[in-house]
Short mmCIF file of C-alpha atoms and ligand atoms in Angstrom, two decimals:
data_model
loop_
_atom_site.label_atom_id
_atom_site.label_comp_id
_atom_site.label_asym_id
_atom_site.label_seq_id
_atom_site.Cartn_x
_atom_site.Cartn_y
_atom_site.Cartn_z
CA MET A 92 83.03 63.41 17.31
CA SER A 93 81.03 66.41 16.22
CA ARG A 94 80.00 68.53 19.18
CA THR A 95 77.03 70.63 18.20
CA THR A 96 75.71 73.21 20.61
CA VAL A 97 71.97 73.80 21.06
CA ALA A 98 72.36 77.21 19.47
CA ARG A 99 74.13 75.83 16.43
CA SER A 100 71.58 73.06 15.94
CA ASN A 101 68.65 75.40 16.14
CA ALA A 102 70.15 78.07 13.95
CA ALA A 103 69.91 75.77 10.99
CA ILE A 104 66.34 74.55 11.46
CA SER A 105 64.66 73.93 8.13
CA SER A 106 61.26 75.39 7.47
CA GLU A 107 60.74 73.25 4.40
CA GLY A 108 58.76 70.51 6.10
CA GLN A 109 61.38 67.94 5.14
CA VAL A 110 63.83 66.18 7.42
CA PRO A 111 67.18 65.98 5.64
CA PRO A 112 68.82 62.56 5.61
CA VAL A 113 71.26 61.89 8.39
CA GLY A 114 74.68 60.81 7.28
CA GLU A 115 78.18 61.21 8.51
CA THR A 116 77.88 64.87 7.62
CA GLY A 117 75.91 66.11 10.57
CA PRO A 118 72.97 65.99 12.87
CA PRO A 119 69.35 65.83 11.63
CA LEU A 120 67.16 68.91 11.69
CA PRO A 121 63.42 68.74 12.27
CA PRO A 122 61.02 70.46 9.90
CA TRP A 123 59.60 72.57 12.72
CA ASP A 124 61.00 75.38 14.81
CA LEU A 125 62.60 73.32 17.54
CA GLU A 126 63.12 76.28 19.87
CA GLN A 127 59.44 77.16 19.55
CA VAL A 128 58.34 73.57 20.07
CA ARG A 129 60.53 73.28 23.15
CA ARG A 130 58.99 76.44 24.59
CA ASP A 131 55.62 74.67 24.43
CA PHE A 132 56.90 72.19 27.05
CA PRO A 133 57.45 74.03 30.34
CA ALA A 134 59.26 71.12 32.01
CA LEU A 135 62.00 71.17 29.37
CA SER A 136 63.31 74.60 30.30
CA GLN A 137 64.33 73.58 33.83
CA ARG A 138 67.82 73.17 35.16
CA MET A 139 68.89 70.05 37.03
CA HIS A 140 71.94 70.19 39.26
CA GLY A 141 72.64 73.58 37.76
CA LYS A 142 72.62 72.34 34.14
CA PRO A 143 69.92 72.58 31.47
CA LEU A 144 67.70 69.49 31.67
CA VAL A 145 68.23 66.96 28.89
CA TYR A 146 65.14 64.77 29.05
CA LEU A 147 65.84 61.45 27.34
CA ASP A 148 63.17 59.29 28.99
CA SER A 149 60.10 59.88 26.84
CA ALA A 150 59.57 56.13 26.41
CA ALA A 151 58.71 56.10 30.12
CA THR A 152 56.49 59.16 29.86
CA SER A 153 56.49 62.18 27.58
CA GLN A 154 56.58 65.78 28.70
CA LYS A 155 53.34 67.80 28.32
CA PRO A 156 52.81 70.94 26.27
CA HIS A 157 50.98 74.05 27.53
CA GLU A 158 48.08 73.11 25.23
CA VAL A 159 47.43 69.91 27.18
CA ILE A 160 47.96 71.45 30.61
CA ASN A 161 45.68 74.36 29.69
CA ALA A 162 42.97 72.08 28.29
CA ILE A 163 42.82 70.20 31.58
CA THR A 164 42.78 73.42 33.63
CA ARG A 165 40.09 74.88 31.37
CA HIS A 166 38.02 71.74 31.76
CA TYR A 167 38.07 72.02 35.55
CA GLU A 168 37.46 75.78 35.47
CA GLU A 169 34.67 75.82 32.89
CA ASP A 170 33.21 72.41 32.04
CA ASN A 171 33.53 70.32 35.17
CA ALA A 172 30.54 68.07 35.92
CA ASN A 173 29.95 64.34 35.81
CA VAL A 174 29.18 62.83 32.41
CA HIS A 175 26.25 60.90 30.93
CA ARG A 176 23.93 61.66 33.85
CA ALA A 177 23.39 65.38 34.37
CA ILE A 178 20.23 67.01 32.98
CA TYR A 179 21.78 70.46 33.09
CA GLU A 180 23.89 72.40 30.67
CA LEU A 181 27.22 72.06 32.48
CA GLY A 182 26.82 68.29 32.60
CA GLU A 183 25.91 68.20 28.93
CA ARG A 184 29.00 70.24 28.13
CA ALA A 185 31.23 67.87 30.15
CA THR A 186 29.71 64.90 28.31
CA ALA A 187 30.22 66.60 24.97
CA VAL A 188 33.94 67.29 25.55
CA TYR A 189 34.53 63.78 26.91
CA GLU A 190 32.84 62.16 23.92
CA ALA A 191 34.58 64.55 21.51
CA ALA A 192 37.91 63.26 22.87
CA ARG A 193 36.79 59.71 22.08
CA ARG A 194 36.06 60.68 18.48
CA LYS A 195 39.45 62.36 18.19
CA VAL A 196 41.12 59.14 19.34
CA ALA A 197 39.07 57.11 16.84
CA GLU A 198 40.10 59.40 14.01
CA PHE A 199 43.74 59.44 15.12
CA ILE A 200 44.08 55.67 14.73
CA ASN A 201 41.56 55.49 11.85
CA ALA A 202 39.10 53.31 13.76
CA GLU A 203 36.07 52.41 11.67
CA ASP A 204 33.69 53.14 14.55
CA TRP A 205 34.04 55.50 17.55
CA ARG A 206 32.28 52.84 19.65
CA SER A 207 35.52 50.81 19.35
CA ILE A 208 37.30 53.25 21.67
CA VAL A 209 37.17 52.35 25.36
CA PHE A 210 38.90 54.74 27.75
CA THR A 211 41.03 52.93 30.32
CA LYS A 212 43.65 53.96 32.85
CA GLY A 213 46.43 53.08 30.42
CA ALA A 214 47.81 50.37 28.16
CA THR A 215 48.20 48.01 31.12
CA GLU A 216 44.52 48.21 32.01
CA ALA A 217 43.52 47.86 28.35
CA ILE A 218 45.45 44.58 28.02
CA ASN A 219 44.06 43.30 31.31
CA LEU A 220 40.57 44.17 30.11
CA VAL A 221 40.98 41.83 27.14
CA ALA A 222 42.57 39.07 29.23
CA TYR A 223 39.67 39.20 31.70
CA ALA A 224 36.64 40.14 29.62
CA TRP A 225 37.51 38.01 26.58
CA GLY A 226 40.11 35.53 27.80
CA ARG A 227 38.42 34.11 30.88
CA HIS A 228 35.26 33.32 28.93
CA ASN A 229 36.83 31.92 25.80
CA LEU A 230 39.93 29.94 26.72
CA GLY A 231 40.48 26.54 28.30
CA PRO A 232 42.96 23.67 28.45
CA GLY A 233 44.46 22.92 25.05
CA ASP A 234 44.17 26.52 23.87
CA GLU A 235 47.31 28.55 23.30
CA ILE A 236 48.12 32.18 23.98
CA LEU A 237 51.07 33.38 21.92
CA ILE A 238 53.21 36.35 22.93
CA THR A 239 56.87 37.23 22.31
CA GLU A 240 60.08 37.45 24.30
CA MET A 241 60.18 41.17 23.49
CA GLU A 242 57.14 42.14 25.58
CA HIS A 243 56.79 44.68 28.37
CA HIS A 244 55.60 43.01 31.58
CA SER A 245 52.19 44.61 30.91
CA ASN A 246 51.83 42.27 27.94
CA ILE A 247 53.16 39.22 29.80
CA ILE A 248 51.63 39.10 33.26
CA PRO A 249 47.94 39.39 32.22
CA TRP A 250 48.49 36.37 29.93
CA GLN A 251 50.35 34.41 32.60
CA LEU A 252 47.42 34.98 34.96
CA LEU A 253 44.98 34.03 32.22
CA ALA A 254 46.88 30.80 31.44
CA ARG A 255 47.00 29.95 35.14
CA ASP A 256 43.26 30.54 35.60
CA THR A 257 42.01 28.81 32.44
CA GLY A 258 44.51 25.99 31.90
CA ALA A 259 45.51 27.47 28.52
CA THR A 260 49.18 27.31 27.50
CA LEU A 261 51.35 30.43 27.17
CA ARG A 262 53.89 30.25 24.34
CA TYR A 263 56.53 32.73 23.15
CA ILE A 264 57.95 33.76 19.79
CA PRO A 265 61.70 33.87 20.53
CA ILE A 266 64.22 36.58 19.76
CA ARG A 267 67.07 35.92 17.34
CA ASP A 268 70.69 36.96 17.80
CA ASN A 269 70.11 40.20 15.88
CA HIS A 270 67.47 41.24 18.46
CA THR A 271 64.50 40.75 16.11
CA LEU A 272 61.68 38.26 16.52
CA ASP A 273 62.03 34.88 14.85
CA LEU A 274 59.25 35.43 12.33
CA GLU A 275 60.62 33.47 9.39
CA ASP A 276 58.44 30.45 9.96
CA LEU A 277 55.52 31.77 11.95
CA SER A 278 53.61 28.52 11.50
CA LYS A 279 55.98 27.01 14.09
CA TYR A 280 54.30 29.24 16.66
CA ILE A 281 50.86 30.17 15.28
CA THR A 282 49.12 26.81 15.17
CA GLY A 283 45.57 25.48 15.08
CA ARG A 284 45.55 25.74 18.86
CA THR A 285 46.46 29.45 18.99
CA ARG A 286 43.50 31.53 20.14
CA ILE A 287 45.13 34.91 20.64
CA VAL A 288 48.45 36.49 19.67
CA ALA A 289 49.54 39.51 21.72
CA VAL A 290 52.53 41.36 20.34
CA VAL A 291 54.32 44.62 20.96
CA HIS A 292 54.25 46.97 17.97
CA LYS A 293 57.40 48.87 18.93
CA SER A 294 59.65 47.58 21.71
CA ASN A 295 60.10 49.93 24.67
CA VAL A 296 63.64 48.63 25.09
CA LEU A 297 65.04 48.08 21.59
CA GLY A 298 62.80 50.41 19.61
CA THR A 299 62.29 47.53 17.16
CA VAL A 300 59.11 47.82 15.11
CA ASN A 301 57.53 44.43 14.54
CA PRO A 302 55.75 43.47 11.29
CA VAL A 303 52.34 43.26 12.88
CA ARG A 304 50.48 42.99 9.59
CA ASP A 305 52.27 39.71 8.75
CA ILE A 306 51.44 38.37 12.19
CA VAL A 307 47.78 39.35 11.77
CA ARG A 308 47.64 37.64 8.35
CA GLN A 309 49.01 34.39 9.75
CA ALA A 310 46.77 34.55 12.84
CA ARG A 311 43.71 34.99 10.60
CA GLU A 312 44.54 31.72 8.84
CA VAL A 313 43.99 29.80 12.07
CA GLY A 314 41.15 31.99 13.35
CA ALA A 315 43.21 33.53 16.18
CA LEU A 316 42.67 37.06 17.47
CA VAL A 317 45.51 39.60 17.61
CA LEU A 318 46.17 42.21 20.29
CA VAL A 319 48.77 44.86 19.50
CA ASP A 320 50.54 46.65 22.34
CA GLY A 321 50.79 50.12 20.82
CA ALA A 322 52.11 51.91 23.92
CA GLN A 323 55.33 52.87 22.08
CA SER A 324 54.07 52.95 18.49
CA VAL A 325 51.00 55.20 18.64
CA PRO A 326 53.04 58.15 20.06
CA HIS A 327 55.79 57.83 17.45
CA PHE A 328 54.34 57.02 14.04
CA PRO A 329 50.97 56.90 12.28
CA VAL A 330 49.05 53.80 13.35
CA ASP A 331 46.04 52.85 11.25
CA VAL A 332 44.06 50.09 12.94
CA GLN A 333 42.15 49.24 9.79
CA ALA A 334 45.39 48.78 7.83
CA LEU A 335 46.89 46.73 10.68
CA GLY A 336 43.80 44.54 10.83
CA ALA A 337 44.35 43.78 14.53
CA ASP A 338 41.40 43.01 16.78
CA PHE A 339 42.70 44.96 19.75
CA LEU A 340 45.13 47.86 20.17
CA ALA A 341 46.20 49.12 23.60
CA PHE A 342 48.02 52.38 24.32
CA SER A 343 48.60 55.03 27.00
CA GLY A 344 47.89 58.76 26.83
CA HIS A 345 50.85 59.80 29.00
CA LYS A 346 53.44 58.60 26.48
CA MET A 347 51.94 60.80 23.75
CA LEU A 348 51.79 64.20 25.49
CA GLY A 349 48.57 63.41 27.37
CA PRO A 350 48.11 63.22 31.14
CA THR A 351 48.60 60.12 33.25
CA GLY A 352 45.47 58.16 34.10
CA VAL A 353 44.05 57.75 30.62
CA GLY A 354 44.68 55.11 28.00
CA VAL A 355 42.79 53.42 25.24
CA LEU A 356 41.58 50.01 24.27
CA TYR A 357 40.58 49.87 20.63
CA ALA A 358 38.56 46.72 19.93
CA LYS A 359 36.43 45.61 17.03
CA THR A 360 32.82 46.23 17.98
CA ASN A 361 31.69 42.67 17.19
CA LEU A 362 34.14 41.48 19.88
CA LEU A 363 33.13 44.13 22.40
CA GLU A 364 29.51 43.06 21.86
CA ILE A 365 30.17 39.45 22.83
CA MET A 366 32.69 40.19 25.59
CA GLU A 367 31.59 40.13 29.20
CA PRO A 368 32.03 43.36 31.21
CA PHE A 369 35.40 43.90 32.90
CA LEU A 370 34.53 46.02 35.94
CA GLY A 371 31.01 46.37 37.34
CA GLY A 372 29.35 49.49 38.71
CA GLY A 373 27.60 52.64 37.63
CA GLU A 374 27.54 53.72 33.98
CA MET A 375 28.19 50.26 32.52
CA ILE A 376 24.62 49.04 33.09
CA SER A 377 21.35 49.54 31.29
CA THR A 378 19.00 48.09 33.92
CA VAL A 379 19.59 46.59 37.37
CA ASP A 380 17.34 44.48 39.56
CA LEU A 381 18.08 42.61 42.75
CA GLN A 382 19.47 39.54 41.04
CA GLY A 383 20.93 40.78 37.81
CA ALA A 384 21.54 43.50 35.29
CA THR A 385 21.74 44.26 31.59
CA TRP A 386 24.65 46.09 30.07
CA ASN A 387 24.98 49.55 28.62
CA GLN A 388 25.70 50.09 24.94
CA LEU A 389 29.23 50.23 23.55
CA PRO A 390 31.62 51.50 24.58
CA TRP A 391 30.19 52.48 27.98
CA LYS A 392 29.63 48.80 28.89
CA PHE A 393 33.39 48.80 29.60
CA GLU A 394 33.61 52.12 31.44
CA ALA A 395 32.33 51.41 34.95
CA GLY A 396 32.08 54.32 37.38
CA THR A 397 32.93 57.97 36.81
CA PRO A 398 35.44 57.96 33.98
CA ASN A 399 38.71 59.88 33.65
CA ILE A 400 36.97 62.87 32.10
CA ALA A 401 39.61 65.61 32.41
CA GLN A 402 42.33 63.15 31.40
CA ALA A 403 40.44 62.21 28.24
CA VAL A 404 40.05 65.91 27.46
CA GLY A 405 43.81 66.29 27.93
CA LEU A 406 44.43 63.37 25.60
CA GLY A 407 42.23 65.06 23.00
CA ALA A 408 44.40 68.19 23.23
CA ALA A 409 47.52 66.02 22.92
CA ILE A 410 46.18 64.50 19.72
CA ASP A 411 45.53 67.99 18.34
CA TYR A 412 49.15 68.90 19.08
CA LEU A 413 50.51 65.75 17.44
CA ASN A 414 48.29 66.22 14.39
CA ASN A 415 49.53 69.79 14.07
CA LEU A 416 53.13 68.63 13.83
CA GLY A 417 52.14 65.64 11.69
CA MET A 418 52.72 62.03 12.69
CA ASP A 419 54.66 61.26 9.49
CA ARG A 420 57.10 64.04 10.25
CA ILE A 421 57.34 63.04 13.92
CA ALA A 422 58.18 59.49 12.79
CA ARG A 423 60.83 60.61 10.34
CA TYR A 424 62.56 62.93 12.78
CA GLY A 425 62.45 60.23 15.49
CA GLU A 426 64.18 57.75 13.20
CA GLN A 427 66.82 60.25 12.19
CA LEU A 428 67.48 61.38 15.75
CA THR A 429 67.89 57.74 16.78
CA ARG A 430 70.23 57.04 13.89
CA TYR A 431 72.26 60.08 14.91
CA GLY A 432 72.32 58.82 18.50
CA ARG A 433 73.58 55.45 17.27
CA GLN A 434 76.35 57.14 15.28
CA VAL A 435 77.47 59.33 18.14
CA LEU A 436 77.31 56.70 20.89
CA SER A 437 78.94 54.01 18.79
CA ARG A 438 82.15 56.07 18.78
CA ILE A 439 82.49 55.70 22.55
CA PRO A 440 84.96 52.94 23.48
CA ASP A 441 83.50 49.85 25.17
CA LEU A 442 79.93 51.00 24.71
CA THR A 443 77.52 48.33 23.44
CA ILE A 444 74.25 49.37 21.80
CA TYR A 445 71.47 46.77 21.79
CA GLY A 446 68.86 46.40 19.10
CA HIS A 447 70.40 46.47 15.66
CA ALA A 448 67.16 46.06 13.80
CA PRO A 449 66.94 48.36 10.78
CA THR A 450 63.46 49.38 11.92
CA SER A 451 64.57 50.50 15.40
CA SER A 452 63.61 54.02 16.38
CA SER A 453 63.30 56.40 19.31
CA ALA A 454 64.98 54.17 21.88
CA LEU A 455 68.69 53.45 22.35
CA PRO A 456 69.57 50.88 25.01
CA PHE A 457 73.26 50.55 25.81
CA ASN A 458 75.81 49.49 28.37
CA VAL A 459 79.32 50.72 29.04
CA GLU A 460 81.70 47.99 30.09
CA GLY A 461 82.66 48.22 33.73
CA ILE A 462 79.88 50.67 34.73
CA HIS A 463 76.59 49.53 36.18
CA PRO A 464 73.62 51.15 34.37
CA HIS A 465 72.31 52.56 37.67
CA ASP A 466 75.67 54.21 38.40
CA LEU A 467 75.79 55.60 34.89
CA ALA A 468 72.26 57.00 35.14
CA GLN A 469 73.12 58.63 38.46
CA LEU A 470 76.26 60.24 37.08
CA LEU A 471 74.34 61.44 34.02
CA ASP A 472 71.73 62.91 36.33
CA GLN A 473 74.48 65.04 37.88
CA GLU A 474 74.99 66.44 34.36
CA GLY A 475 71.27 67.22 34.07
CA ILE A 476 70.65 64.25 31.78
CA ALA A 477 67.61 62.06 32.52
CA VAL A 478 67.82 58.50 31.19
CA ARG A 479 66.29 55.26 32.38
CA ALA A 480 68.37 52.43 33.82
CA GLY A 481 67.18 48.97 34.76
CA HIS A 482 65.29 46.10 33.18
CA HIS A 483 62.69 48.44 31.62
CA CYS A 484 59.82 46.15 32.71
CA ALA A 485 61.09 43.56 30.25
CA GLN A 486 63.04 40.97 32.23
CA PRO A 487 62.58 38.11 29.71
CA LEU A 488 64.02 40.39 27.00
CA MET A 489 66.97 41.31 29.25
CA ARG A 490 67.69 37.59 29.61
CA CYS A 491 67.70 37.25 25.80
CA LEU A 492 70.19 40.10 25.59
CA GLY A 493 72.30 38.39 28.25
CA VAL A 494 72.23 41.34 30.65
CA ALA A 495 70.41 42.20 33.86
CA ALA A 496 69.91 45.83 32.95
CA THR A 497 70.74 48.52 30.41
CA THR A 498 70.78 52.28 30.28
CA ARG A 499 68.20 53.59 27.82
CA ALA A 500 68.04 56.96 26.14
CA SER A 501 64.71 57.54 24.43
CA PHE A 502 63.80 60.43 22.18
CA TYR A 503 60.78 62.42 21.13
CA PHE A 504 60.26 65.20 18.61
CA TYR A 505 61.28 67.88 21.14
CA ASN A 506 64.78 66.47 21.57
CA THR A 507 67.75 68.02 19.77
CA PRO A 508 70.89 66.48 18.28
CA ALA A 509 72.81 68.74 20.66
CA GLU A 510 71.18 66.89 23.57
CA ILE A 511 72.51 63.64 22.15
CA ASP A 512 75.95 65.23 22.00
CA ARG A 513 75.57 66.15 25.66
CA LEU A 514 74.60 62.56 26.44
CA ALA A 515 77.78 61.32 24.75
CA GLU A 516 79.90 63.85 26.67
CA GLY A 517 78.17 62.81 29.90
CA ILE A 518 78.90 59.14 29.25
CA GLU A 519 82.55 59.85 28.53
CA LYS A 520 82.82 61.93 31.68
CA ALA A 521 81.16 59.20 33.75
CA ALA A 522 83.46 56.58 32.29
CA ALA A 523 86.50 58.70 33.14
CA PHE A 524 85.22 59.24 36.67
CA MET A 525 84.58 55.54 37.21
CA GLY A 526 87.96 54.70 35.75
CA GLY A 527 86.04 52.22 33.62
CA LYS A 528 87.13 50.88 30.28
CA GLY A 529 84.80 53.36 28.59
CA ALA A 530 87.11 56.21 29.63
C1 PLP B 214 55.57 48.58 25.27
C2 PLP B 214 54.81 48.97 26.50
N1 PLP B 214 53.67 48.35 26.78
C3 PLP B 214 52.93 48.65 27.86
C4 PLP B 214 53.33 49.64 28.72
C5 PLP B 214 52.50 49.96 29.91
O1 PLP B 214 52.02 51.25 29.85
P1 PLP B 214 51.30 51.91 31.13
O2 PLP B 214 52.24 51.74 32.27
O3 PLP B 214 51.11 53.32 30.72
O4 PLP B 214 50.02 51.18 31.32
C6 PLP B 214 54.52 50.31 28.48
C7 PLP B 214 55.02 51.33 29.43
O5 PLP B 214 56.20 51.63 29.49
C8 PLP B 214 55.28 49.98 27.33
O6 PLP B 214 56.42 50.61 27.04
#
């Protein structure tokens, strides 16, 4: 196995803007100065248990660059006031930066209208918003909600609750043996009774990227809506909502360099217009009397109370950072890093990698025979390596894979091939320590 040190990997960084193909010949190199990029992320330079931190859990949450941290600090130091209500300059400035962040998000996903962007707490809240504000007023017995066996619990539970409350039926597109969705004959699942299809764009466990456009096309034929869970796709490759054609897209700021506490629901404005409000309170109303109220314009009708202003500003700075590097290049490097990870880990005896889909990227779930994923993650932690172990909020998917849990390494553009080498060394060391078959 090639053992590349951080210094060796970085010494050869290309400045050409092209990621060379990964083959048996060596690790991929990003088109940016990886040392410089890593210096932008203060958390990455720490030591854990006396060893340099190897952070391989970006699918759970990404690290944050100085630009984002500084934007939030600057907001509190210079622009802090409540939005949409103050008749003074500071308040106008706060409103301007908050709304500018919304426009940045709209541009980032190529939304046709900035009014399609509703700020939420995260992807989970965005999906719940649709299940409550659209689902509870439009579904009943006989209607079908279609999701997949590959979903994160955030894209399962809101639909289970909706089915329970409306009498609608929840159906699933199953997973085939090769860990991809059974999409060959979609008409088996998308029927005249289907009212909404909710599908993950990129699996948080397998990294599989699903052909959402095909699903949208088929859903259109029966008049069903489509919600795309973009929590793992929007941070990793360019997502164009107009090209996708989906009605809803949900994602979280904290997985794409932004702070926690802010996420996005993109929704077509004609749907937002007819949807009932989700939460009630200040900001989302136009007029209120003792017995009723009228609703604010889009998108504020769905943003009750004081919004997550500083977090939205932070998300705007995150988008600037991602745009600077270029989402195409981030996507390419992510794929190559993952392919390299696959190559390196597949040489370890008795290690099984899940998710063989050719479109898989940025996440590598695996198990080593004879070692529980939690034990492995703990031993890796002793080596300074942070990975996730467990069911990854996807218990139905774990059942399809025939396991209770996996260890997952997930990558972002700040990770190096040398870190993957350290992961492999850590796994081999853990296997030797446990006396497992992977030794
Ligand atoms: C695919 C997917 N969907 C939804 C979510 C939920 O995101 P959040 O917890 O930020 O709301 C996650 C989080 O891991 C995810 O990976």
